Amino acid sequence: MVDGSFAHCDWYAGSVDVDIDRLIDALCQYLGTEVLELATAHNGYKHAAQLVADNIVYATISWGGVNPRPFVQSTGGVSEKVMHVLRRLPWPHTVSRMDSAIDFFGGTSFDTLVSIVLGILDSHSFTGTVPRISQVGDWIHGKARTLYVGSRTSRCFVRVYEKTAERRAKGDTNVPDDWVRVELEYKPLNKAGKRELSTLTPEACWGASGWTRDVYAQICVLDDVSPLTAPLPTKSKLAKAVTALFRQYGSTLNTV
């Protein structure tokens, strides 16, 4: 659909191997932000703060408690800048999630993109779990539609949605018409994958699975991506045995 890649980071989250004071000082220096401490922290952390400049939240940092390493999370348009800053710093970090977004404009973009994604899923040969599909929004009248592919807990979760409707629903009137976004939410399942993700471009994330590579290749017609190199976690013998048990006797067990 487009000549070349326009993928950009829209979410970046991970842990950094450095003490919190040095991390905050470095991020504030590079981002030009101030620190706004939060009253509460989440996910088992004891403390949290936001890095803010010109009423824009560049990142939320959490530390203390469950994880000895500070955790940085950035979302939206500023997340790509935060990603580049973290990669410039001298301390290694691992990334638990990156969202790679590609934007399209035009009255038929949503229907065309959905057709491409569903066609790839229909023709793909899956060796594991087939990604599930769900829809929200008014598909009858074609308003504020979103197609979801995969599970939020899986490595690869793709959404195709009408960005114009999403932004206007939040009160933003300064957005173009017929803006559609295809977004991959990539979450590695092991330490090797999280280390690898700290060096990947937003484009490279689409190499996480065979079907996401195919989606990327078709919507960015001059680009292609390679499979990611980090090994996938393997199931133990017990986990494989339990899976086989439920496949064979699942229907019987459900009736007990």
JSON list of C-alpha atoms in Angstrom, two decimals, residues 15-21 23 44-45 62-71:
[
{"chain": "A", "resi": 15, "resn": "SER", "atom": "CA", "xyz": [14.08, -1.84, 32.84]},
{"chain": "A", "resi": 16, "resn": "VAL", "atom": "CA", "xyz": [17.45, -0.08, 33.05]},
{"chain": "A", "resi": 17, "resn": "ASP", "atom": "CA", "xyz": [20.59, -1.36, 34.81]},
{"chain": "A", "resi": 18, "resn": "VAL", "atom": "CA", "xyz": [21.40, 1.75, 36.84]},
{"chain": "A", "resi": 19, "resn": "ASP", "atom": "CA", "xyz": [20.35, 3.43, 40.08]},
{"chain": "A", "resi": 20, "resn": "ILE", "atom": "CA", "xyz": [17.29, 5.67, 39.95]},
{"chain": "A", "resi": 21, "resn": "ASP", "atom": "CA", "xyz": [19.01, 9.00, 40.66]},
{"chain": "A", "resi": 23, "resn": "LEU", "atom": "CA", "xyz": [18.76, 7.52, 35.44]},
{"chain": "A", "resi": 44, "resn": "GLY", "atom": "CA", "xyz": [4.52, -3.76, 42.97]},
{"chain": "A", "resi": 45, "resn": "TYR", "atom": "CA", "xyz": [6.81, -0.73, 42.81]},
{"chain": "A", "resi": 62, "resn": "SER", "atom": "CA", "xyz": [8.84, 3.33, 38.67]},
{"chain": "A", "resi": 63, "resn": "TRP", "atom": "CA", "xyz": [11.35, 1.99, 41.17]},
{"chain": "A", "resi": 64, "resn": "GLY", "atom": "CA", "xyz": [11.77, 0.19, 44.48]},
{"chain": "A", "resi": 65, "resn": "GLY", "atom": "CA", "xyz": [9.92, -2.91, 45.56]},
{"chain": "A", "resi": 66, "resn": "VAL", "atom": "CA", "xyz": [9.59, -5.92, 43.29]},
{"chain": "A", "resi": 67, "resn": "ASN", "atom": "CA", "xyz": [12.34, -5.05, 40.83]},
{"chain": "A", "resi": 68, "resn": "PRO", "atom": "CA", "xyz": [15.79, -3.72, 41.73]},
{"chain": "A", "resi": 69, "resn": "ARG", "atom": "CA", "xyz": [16.02, -1.98, 38.34]},
{"chain": "A", "resi": 70, "resn": "PRO", "atom": "CA", "xyz": [14.07, 1.19, 37.52]},
{"chain": "A", "resi": 71, "resn": "PHE", "atom": "CA", "xyz": [11.27, 0.72, 34.96]}
]
